[in-house]
Short mmCIF file of C-alpha atoms in Angstrom, two decimals:
data_model
loop_
_atom_site.label_atom_id
_atom_site.label_comp_id
_atom_site.label_asym_id
_atom_site.label_seq_id
_atom_site.Cartn_x
_atom_site.Cartn_y
_atom_site.Cartn_z
CA MET X 1 107.27 27.28 -183.33
CA ALA X 2 107.34 30.65 -181.56
CA LEU X 3 109.67 32.02 -184.25
CA LEU X 4 107.40 30.69 -187.01
CA THR X 5 104.37 32.31 -185.39
CA ALA X 6 106.21 35.63 -185.12
CA LEU X 7 107.27 35.49 -188.77
CA ILE X 8 103.71 34.79 -189.88
CA ALA X 9 102.29 37.59 -187.68
CA ALA X 10 104.90 40.20 -188.67
CA PRO X 11 103.50 40.97 -192.16
CA CYS X 12 100.01 41.37 -190.69
CA LEU X 13 101.27 43.88 -188.13
CA ALA X 14 103.22 45.76 -190.79
CA GLN X 15 100.05 46.14 -192.86
CA ARG X 16 98.19 47.94 -190.07
CA LYS X 17 98.29 51.61 -190.97
CA ALA X 18 96.32 54.38 -189.32
CA ASP X 19 93.96 56.43 -191.49
CA LEU X 20 93.14 59.82 -189.97
CA SER X 21 90.81 60.93 -192.77
CA ARG X 22 87.88 60.23 -190.44
CA LEU X 23 89.37 60.88 -187.02
CA VAL X 24 86.95 60.91 -184.08
CA VAL X 25 87.93 62.10 -180.59
CA VAL X 26 86.25 60.93 -177.39
CA GLY X 27 87.31 62.63 -174.18
CA ASP X 28 87.01 65.47 -171.69
CA SER X 29 88.36 69.01 -171.46
CA LEU X 30 91.91 67.91 -172.29
CA SER X 31 90.72 66.49 -175.61
CA ALA X 32 88.45 69.48 -176.28
CA GLY X 33 91.30 72.01 -176.31
CA PHE X 34 90.01 73.72 -173.15
CA GLN X 35 92.46 76.37 -171.93
CA SER X 36 92.60 79.25 -169.44
CA GLY X 37 89.24 78.31 -167.99
CA SER X 38 87.34 78.28 -171.28
CA LEU X 39 86.22 76.46 -174.39
CA LEU X 40 86.95 79.12 -177.01
CA ASP X 41 87.42 78.88 -180.77
CA VAL X 42 90.84 80.56 -180.96
CA GLN X 43 92.11 78.15 -178.29
CA GLN X 44 90.37 74.95 -179.41
CA VAL X 45 92.42 74.89 -182.61
CA HIS X 46 95.56 74.51 -180.48
CA GLY X 47 94.31 71.35 -178.71
CA TYR X 48 96.43 68.23 -179.13
CA ALA X 49 93.93 66.45 -181.41
CA SER X 50 93.81 69.43 -183.78
CA VAL X 51 97.61 69.55 -183.85
CA VAL X 52 97.81 65.83 -184.69
CA ALA X 53 95.24 66.22 -187.47
CA ALA X 54 97.07 69.24 -188.88
CA GLN X 55 100.38 67.36 -188.87
CA ALA X 56 98.64 64.51 -190.70
CA GLN X 57 97.10 67.03 -193.12
CA GLU X 58 93.63 65.75 -192.35
CA PRO X 59 90.50 67.68 -191.27
CA LEU X 60 89.11 67.56 -187.73
CA PRO X 61 85.85 69.54 -187.48
CA LEU X 62 85.48 71.14 -184.05
CA PRO X 63 82.46 72.46 -182.11
CA LEU X 64 83.96 75.96 -182.10
CA ILE X 65 82.66 78.29 -179.37
CA GLY X 66 82.46 82.04 -179.96
CA ALA X 67 84.16 84.72 -177.87
CA PRO X 68 84.56 85.24 -174.99
CA GLY X 69 84.20 81.48 -174.61
CA ILE X 70 82.33 79.31 -172.11
CA PRO X 71 83.07 79.99 -169.28
CA ASN X 72 84.54 83.41 -170.07
CA VAL X 73 88.21 83.02 -170.94
CA LEU X 74 90.84 84.21 -168.48
CA ILE X 75 93.49 86.70 -169.52
CA LEU X 76 96.70 87.78 -167.82
CA VAL X 77 96.19 91.42 -166.91
CA SER X 78 99.65 91.66 -165.33
CA PRO X 79 102.36 89.07 -164.66
CA GLY X 80 103.05 90.80 -161.34
CA PRO X 81 104.17 89.81 -158.86
CA PRO X 82 101.57 89.04 -157.82
CA PRO X 83 100.03 87.93 -161.13
CA VAL X 84 96.66 89.49 -161.97
CA VAL X 85 94.26 87.23 -163.89
CA ALA X 86 90.71 88.17 -164.86
CA PRO X 87 87.90 86.88 -167.10
CA VAL X 88 87.10 88.66 -170.34
CA PRO X 89 83.64 90.28 -170.03
CA GLY X 90 80.74 89.53 -172.31
CA THR X 91 78.51 86.61 -173.30
CA SER X 92 79.32 83.92 -175.85
CA PRO X 93 76.82 83.33 -178.68
CA GLY X 94 77.50 79.59 -178.34
CA ARG X 95 78.64 77.63 -181.38
CA ASP X 96 80.21 79.58 -184.23
CA ASP X 97 78.34 77.35 -186.67
CA PHE X 98 75.47 75.19 -185.43
CA THR X 99 75.41 73.23 -188.72
CA VAL X 100 78.91 71.74 -188.34
CA GLN X 101 79.03 68.09 -187.26
CA PRO X 102 82.04 67.92 -184.95
CA MET X 103 84.36 64.93 -185.07
CA ASP X 104 86.05 66.06 -181.85
CA LEU X 105 83.29 65.00 -179.48
CA ALA X 106 85.15 65.69 -176.24
CA VAL X 107 83.05 67.44 -173.58
CA PRO X 108 84.73 69.32 -170.71
CA GLY X 109 83.75 67.86 -167.35
CA GLN X 110 82.66 64.43 -168.59
CA ASN X 111 83.93 61.30 -166.88
CA VAL X 112 83.95 57.82 -168.41
CA GLN X 113 80.32 57.06 -167.55
CA ASP X 114 79.21 60.42 -168.95
CA ALA X 115 80.85 59.61 -172.28
CA LEU X 116 78.65 56.52 -172.45
CA THR X 117 75.32 57.88 -171.34
CA THR X 118 75.13 61.69 -171.06
CA ARG X 119 73.17 63.14 -173.99
CA PRO X 120 72.40 66.73 -175.00
CA GLY X 121 68.96 68.26 -174.93
CA PHE X 122 66.92 71.43 -174.74
CA PRO X 123 67.25 73.96 -173.23
CA ILE X 124 70.83 74.56 -174.41
CA ASP X 125 72.45 75.37 -171.10
CA ASP X 126 75.75 73.50 -170.83
CA LEU X 127 78.75 72.33 -172.86
CA THR X 128 77.26 68.86 -173.42
CA ASP X 129 74.42 70.55 -175.31
CA LEU X 130 76.73 72.80 -177.32
CA VAL X 131 79.33 70.16 -178.20
CA LEU X 132 77.09 67.14 -178.83
CA GLY X 133 73.76 68.77 -179.56
CA PHE X 134 74.35 70.26 -182.97
CA PRO X 135 73.44 69.72 -185.67
CA GLY X 136 71.86 66.53 -184.26
CA LEU X 137 69.17 68.15 -182.14
CA LEU X 138 67.98 70.10 -185.17
CA GLY X 139 67.00 66.75 -186.66
CA GLY X 140 65.77 65.18 -183.45
CA LEU X 141 68.99 63.24 -182.69
CA SER X 142 70.41 63.18 -179.16
CA ARG X 143 73.49 61.01 -178.66
CA SER X 144 76.26 60.62 -176.12
CA GLN X 145 79.92 60.82 -177.11
CA VAL X 146 80.23 57.07 -177.58
CA GLU X 147 76.93 56.88 -179.45
CA TRP X 148 78.08 59.60 -181.86
CA ALA X 149 81.43 57.87 -182.32
CA GLU X 150 79.63 54.66 -183.23
CA ASN X 151 77.58 56.51 -185.86
CA LEU X 152 80.24 58.68 -187.52
CA SER X 153 82.01 55.87 -189.45
CA PRO X 154 85.36 56.54 -187.79
CA LYS X 155 88.60 55.19 -189.21
CA THR X 156 90.69 56.24 -186.20
CA ILE X 157 89.46 57.07 -182.68
CA PHE X 158 91.38 58.88 -179.95
CA VAL X 159 90.11 57.91 -176.48
CA TRP X 160 91.32 59.94 -173.53
CA LEU X 161 88.96 59.58 -170.59
CA GLY X 162 89.40 59.31 -166.83
CA ASN X 163 90.83 62.70 -165.96
CA ASP X 164 87.48 63.88 -164.67
CA ASP X 165 87.04 60.70 -162.64
CA ALA X 166 89.91 62.02 -160.52
CA LEU X 167 89.93 65.80 -160.96
CA GLY X 168 87.17 66.66 -158.50
CA VAL X 169 89.56 66.04 -155.63
CA VAL X 170 91.61 69.15 -156.44
CA PHE X 171 88.53 71.31 -155.87
CA THR X 172 87.23 69.60 -152.75
CA GLY X 173 90.25 68.09 -151.00
CA ASP X 174 88.00 65.05 -150.59
CA THR X 175 89.12 61.65 -151.95
CA SER X 176 85.54 60.36 -151.85
CA THR X 177 84.99 62.28 -155.10
CA LEU X 178 87.26 59.79 -156.91
CA THR X 179 85.31 57.35 -159.07
CA PRO X 180 85.64 53.93 -157.37
CA VAL X 181 88.01 51.68 -159.31
CA PRO X 182 85.45 48.90 -160.04
CA GLN X 183 82.97 51.48 -161.37
CA PHE X 184 85.70 53.04 -163.52
CA GLN X 185 86.72 49.65 -164.91
CA THR X 186 83.16 48.66 -165.83
CA ALA X 187 82.54 51.92 -167.69
CA PHE X 188 85.93 52.02 -169.41
CA ALA X 189 85.64 48.42 -170.59
CA GLU X 190 82.29 49.23 -172.18
CA VAL X 191 83.74 52.31 -173.92
CA MET X 192 86.59 50.28 -175.38
CA THR X 193 84.44 47.33 -176.41
CA ARG X 194 81.92 49.51 -178.21
CA LEU X 195 84.49 51.70 -179.95
CA ALA X 196 86.60 48.71 -181.02
CA ALA X 197 83.45 47.21 -182.56
CA THR X 198 83.46 50.09 -185.09
CA GLY X 199 86.57 48.56 -186.66
CA ALA X 200 88.47 51.83 -186.26
CA THR X 201 92.10 52.08 -185.22
CA ILE X 202 92.11 53.00 -181.52
CA VAL X 203 94.62 55.22 -179.73
CA VAL X 204 94.05 55.50 -175.98
CA ALA X 205 95.79 57.74 -173.43
CA ASN X 206 96.14 57.23 -169.71
CA VAL X 207 95.40 59.57 -166.81
CA PRO X 208 97.99 62.05 -165.51
CA ASP X 209 98.58 62.59 -161.81
CA VAL X 210 96.09 65.36 -161.04
CA THR X 211 98.07 66.39 -157.96
CA VAL X 212 100.92 67.78 -160.11
CA VAL X 213 98.82 70.59 -161.61
CA PRO X 214 99.66 74.13 -160.44
CA PHE X 215 96.02 74.57 -159.43
CA LEU X 216 97.28 72.97 -156.20
CA THR X 217 100.10 74.55 -154.19
CA ALA X 218 102.57 72.45 -152.21
CA ALA X 219 102.95 73.29 -148.53
CA GLU X 220 106.57 74.20 -149.17
CA LYS X 221 105.51 76.78 -151.77
CA VAL X 222 102.88 78.18 -149.40
CA ALA X 223 105.70 78.85 -146.95
CA ALA X 224 107.81 80.49 -149.66
CA GLU X 225 104.91 82.67 -150.75
CA VAL X 226 104.21 84.00 -147.25
CA GLY X 227 107.92 84.34 -146.53
CA LEU X 228 108.06 82.09 -143.44
CA PRO X 229 109.53 78.60 -142.92
CA LEU X 230 107.12 75.68 -143.14
CA SER X 231 108.36 74.61 -139.71
CA VAL X 232 106.91 77.86 -138.37
CA ILE X 233 103.59 78.12 -140.21
CA GLY X 234 102.88 74.38 -140.56
CA SER X 235 101.52 73.87 -137.07
CA ILE X 236 99.43 77.05 -137.29
CA LEU X 237 97.90 76.17 -140.65
CA GLY X 238 97.78 72.41 -140.07
CA ILE X 239 99.93 71.54 -143.11
CA GLY X 240 103.25 69.78 -143.52
CA PRO X 241 105.65 68.30 -146.07
CA GLY X 242 103.85 66.45 -148.86
CA ASP X 243 100.58 68.35 -148.35
CA PHE X 244 98.89 70.58 -150.93
CA VAL X 245 96.34 73.36 -150.58
CA THR X 246 93.62 74.41 -153.01
CA PRO X 247 93.31 78.03 -154.19
CA SER X 248 90.44 78.47 -151.73
CA ALA X 249 92.96 78.16 -148.89
CA PHE X 250 94.80 81.42 -149.55
CA PRO X 251 92.25 83.92 -148.17
CA LEU X 252 92.04 81.72 -145.06
CA ILE X 253 95.82 81.49 -144.76
CA GLN X 254 96.11 85.27 -144.57
CA ALA X 255 93.45 85.44 -141.87
CA ILE X 256 94.95 82.58 -139.82
CA LEU X 257 98.46 83.99 -139.90
CA THR X 258 97.04 87.29 -138.68
CA ASN X 259 95.05 85.52 -135.94
CA PRO X 260 96.33 81.97 -135.27
CA LEU X 261 93.23 81.23 -133.19
CA LEU X 262 91.34 80.94 -136.50
CA GLY X 263 93.48 77.97 -137.56
CA PRO X 264 94.07 75.34 -138.67
CA LEU X 265 92.88 75.22 -142.28
CA PRO X 266 89.70 73.17 -142.83
CA GLY X 267 90.06 69.82 -144.55
CA ASN X 268 88.18 70.85 -147.68
CA VAL X 269 91.00 73.18 -148.74
CA VAL X 270 93.84 70.78 -147.94
CA LEU X 271 94.95 67.62 -149.70
CA ASP X 272 97.24 66.04 -147.14
CA ALA X 273 100.03 63.59 -147.90
CA SER X 274 97.91 60.53 -147.14
CA GLU X 275 95.12 61.78 -149.40
CA VAL X 276 97.66 62.49 -152.14
CA ALA X 277 98.84 58.88 -151.82
CA THR X 278 95.22 57.69 -152.19
CA VAL X 279 94.72 59.82 -155.31
CA ARG X 280 97.92 58.54 -156.90
CA SER X 281 97.16 54.92 -156.04
CA THR X 282 93.68 55.23 -157.56
CA ILE X 283 95.04 56.79 -160.75
CA ASP X 284 97.65 54.01 -160.96
CA GLN X 285 94.81 51.48 -160.82
CA TYR X 286 92.90 53.38 -163.51
CA ASN X 287 96.01 53.35 -165.68
CA SER X 288 96.74 49.67 -165.18
CA PHE X 289 93.25 48.90 -166.44
CA ILE X 290 93.58 51.34 -169.35
CA ALA X 291 96.82 49.60 -170.40
CA GLN X 292 95.14 46.20 -170.12
CA GLN X 293 92.21 47.36 -172.24
CA ALA X 294 94.53 48.90 -174.83
CA GLN X 295 96.40 45.64 -175.18
CA SER X 296 93.29 43.47 -175.37
CA HIS X 297 91.76 45.65 -178.10
CA GLY X 298 94.94 46.17 -180.14
CA ALA X 299 95.02 49.88 -179.32
CA ALA X 300 98.08 52.09 -179.10
CA LEU X 301 98.72 53.42 -175.57
CA VAL X 302 99.85 57.03 -175.00
CA ASP X 303 101.64 57.52 -171.68
CA ILE X 304 100.56 61.03 -170.69
CA HIS X 305 101.06 60.10 -167.03
CA GLY X 306 104.74 59.49 -167.67
CA LEU X 307 105.09 62.65 -169.75
CA THR X 308 103.61 64.92 -167.08
CA ALA X 309 105.78 63.30 -164.39
CA GLN X 310 108.84 63.97 -166.53
CA LEU X 311 107.82 67.58 -167.12
CA GLN X 312 107.33 68.11 -163.40
CA THR X 313 110.84 66.84 -162.71
CA ARG X 314 112.77 68.29 -165.64
CA GLY X 315 110.61 70.92 -167.30
CA LEU X 316 111.16 71.66 -170.97
CA VAL X 317 113.77 73.84 -172.65
CA ALA X 318 112.08 75.87 -175.39
CA HIS X 319 112.12 79.43 -176.66
CA GLY X 320 115.49 79.96 -174.98
CA GLN X 321 114.31 79.16 -171.45
CA ARG X 322 113.24 76.31 -169.22
CA LEU X 323 109.47 75.95 -169.02
CA THR X 324 108.05 74.38 -165.87
CA THR X 325 104.82 73.02 -164.43
CA ASP X 326 104.59 75.95 -162.02
CA PHE X 327 101.81 78.51 -162.31
CA LEU X 328 102.79 80.77 -165.25
CA GLY X 329 105.64 78.35 -165.94
CA GLY X 330 104.72 78.10 -169.61
CA LEU X 331 103.23 74.59 -169.69
CA PHE X 332 99.92 75.16 -167.87
CA SER X 333 97.43 77.86 -168.77
CA LEU X 334 95.88 80.48 -166.50
CA ASP X 335 93.42 78.05 -164.88
CA GLY X 336 96.25 75.94 -163.45
CA ILE X 337 94.76 72.69 -164.80
CA HIS X 338 94.81 72.77 -168.59
CA PRO X 339 97.86 73.07 -170.84
CA THR X 340 99.06 76.04 -172.84
CA ASN X 341 99.50 75.76 -176.61
CA THR X 342 102.98 74.43 -175.87
CA GLY X 343 101.69 71.85 -173.41
CA TYR X 344 99.11 70.65 -175.92
CA GLY X 345 101.85 70.45 -178.55
CA LEU X 346 103.78 68.07 -176.30
CA PHE X 347 100.67 65.91 -175.86
CA ALA X 348 100.19 65.91 -179.65
CA ASP X 349 103.71 64.62 -180.17
CA LYS X 350 103.05 61.73 -177.78
CA PHE X 351 99.97 60.77 -179.80
CA ILE X 352 101.92 61.11 -183.05
CA ASP X 353 104.69 58.90 -181.71
CA ALA X 354 102.14 56.23 -180.72
CA LEU X 355 100.51 56.39 -184.16
CA ASN X 356 103.84 56.15 -185.96
CA THR X 357 105.21 53.36 -183.76
CA ASN X 358 102.11 51.19 -183.70
CA PHE X 359 100.35 51.95 -186.96
CA ALA X 360 103.00 53.24 -189.40
CA ALA X 361 101.17 56.55 -189.71
CA GLY X 362 104.19 58.49 -190.93
CA ILE X 363 103.08 61.75 -189.30
CA PRO X 364 105.78 64.40 -188.75
CA PRO X 365 106.08 65.66 -185.17
CA ALA X 366 104.91 69.13 -184.20
CA ASN X 367 107.48 71.92 -184.04
CA ILE X 368 107.44 72.56 -180.29
CA GLU X 369 109.99 75.34 -180.53
CA LYS X 370 107.81 77.20 -183.05
CA ILE X 371 104.69 76.67 -180.93
CA ALA X 372 106.46 78.00 -177.82
CA THR X 373 107.75 81.02 -179.72
CA THR X 374 104.18 82.07 -180.59
CA ASP X 375 102.54 80.91 -177.34
CA PRO X 376 101.11 83.95 -175.50
CA LEU X 377 101.59 82.19 -172.16
CA VAL X 378 105.29 81.44 -172.60
CA LEU X 379 106.40 84.61 -170.87
CA PRO X 380 109.90 86.05 -170.46
CA GLY X 381 111.36 84.93 -167.16
CA VAL X 382 109.17 81.88 -166.53
CA GLY X 383 110.51 79.80 -163.69
CA HIS X 384 111.82 82.85 -161.84
CA PRO X 385 110.47 83.45 -158.33
CA ALA X 386 107.96 86.10 -159.45
CA SER X 387 106.08 83.56 -161.57
CA ALA X 388 106.83 80.41 -159.59
CA LEU X 389 105.13 81.78 -156.49
CA GLY X 390 101.87 82.75 -158.18
CA HIS X 391 98.69 80.73 -157.72
CA VAL X 392 95.18 80.37 -159.07
CA ARG X 393 92.62 82.78 -157.61
CA GLN X 394 89.26 81.97 -156.03
CA GLU X 395 87.32 83.50 -158.93
CA THR X 396 88.94 80.96 -161.26
CA VAL X 397 87.97 78.13 -158.92
CA ASP X 398 84.34 79.21 -158.94
CA SER X 399 84.26 79.40 -162.75
CA LEU X 400 85.95 76.02 -163.27
CA ARG X 401 83.79 74.31 -160.69
CA THR X 402 80.69 74.91 -162.82
CA VAL X 403 82.24 72.78 -165.59
CA MET X 404 84.58 70.30 -163.91
CA VAL X 405 82.83 69.17 -160.74
CA HIS X 406 79.85 66.80 -160.88
#
């Protein structure tokens, strides 16, 4: 009987084929193509969703933001050591074209609940307004991400939410900023139920471990950067193996090592090993629920969590060198949280693989080697000590906080 059931079901499964001609994207900064601290037109086109659409030879209208981006994009003034990173001066005009209806609806800084309920409005003063507000507001329409997705007649929907339910902890060192698991599950279930009701093919990605981003610096790397053993500085700074510090810790570290009476570091700039375990456990629970929802709604699941763990362990050989997850290692951009063009290309290939495996999409993979060759942040000598010991600066933290932290 089981064999008969499988034989009957097999033709039905084989007939399911993804159609990306009306692709809609629901997500946060990672789905918006945010890079080097900014939503900026020349970077947005390198986001994973744009790469997938290009490989499928289908359009994906974006809410393109004019130079120098919002917030102002970071540039590498000098690779150092130490690296010098600074924002480009000027003021963005906002959207390049306020009449374009974007199909990539992803809004940097939005968590799962925001995607359901946060709508744009006047005055135009944040990225929700710029991404979701136009051209809708010109005709009196104000809709959240999910509401727009329901109204855009999608044939395929990418859903990648949950990163910003966890990301606040890397700014604050405070695990209370994590969205409680029951609250996450309620919101995510509603997102999936409503989007599945559109009849579109659904592709959903899980949440990476936010503690692996180079925005955070491991205690062992702090010791290497200051040139003293962790066994010596650990007791002075109040950090040990398995702990991480935020970029805001570094000015304090210099002061404390000059005058140990100023130590140890305050808790809001340290993510200790027990807090890291809490973050990872919470994300694991998010991801278990995401997998359950994907299965129950017939969605393809993209394992970004597994990919980022693999990259942290092994890196990636491209452009004649091994790229790493270190700061300036070639996979993360200048803000230490969001990918480079190459990193986004790797994410795109995971989505393409899920589409091809589950929905016979027949999309060719991206040429990662070609992307890395033209990536301005794949620098000669990545992975060498000069780059591996760099870290995000306080100015970058302040800029990102305005977008990423609720």
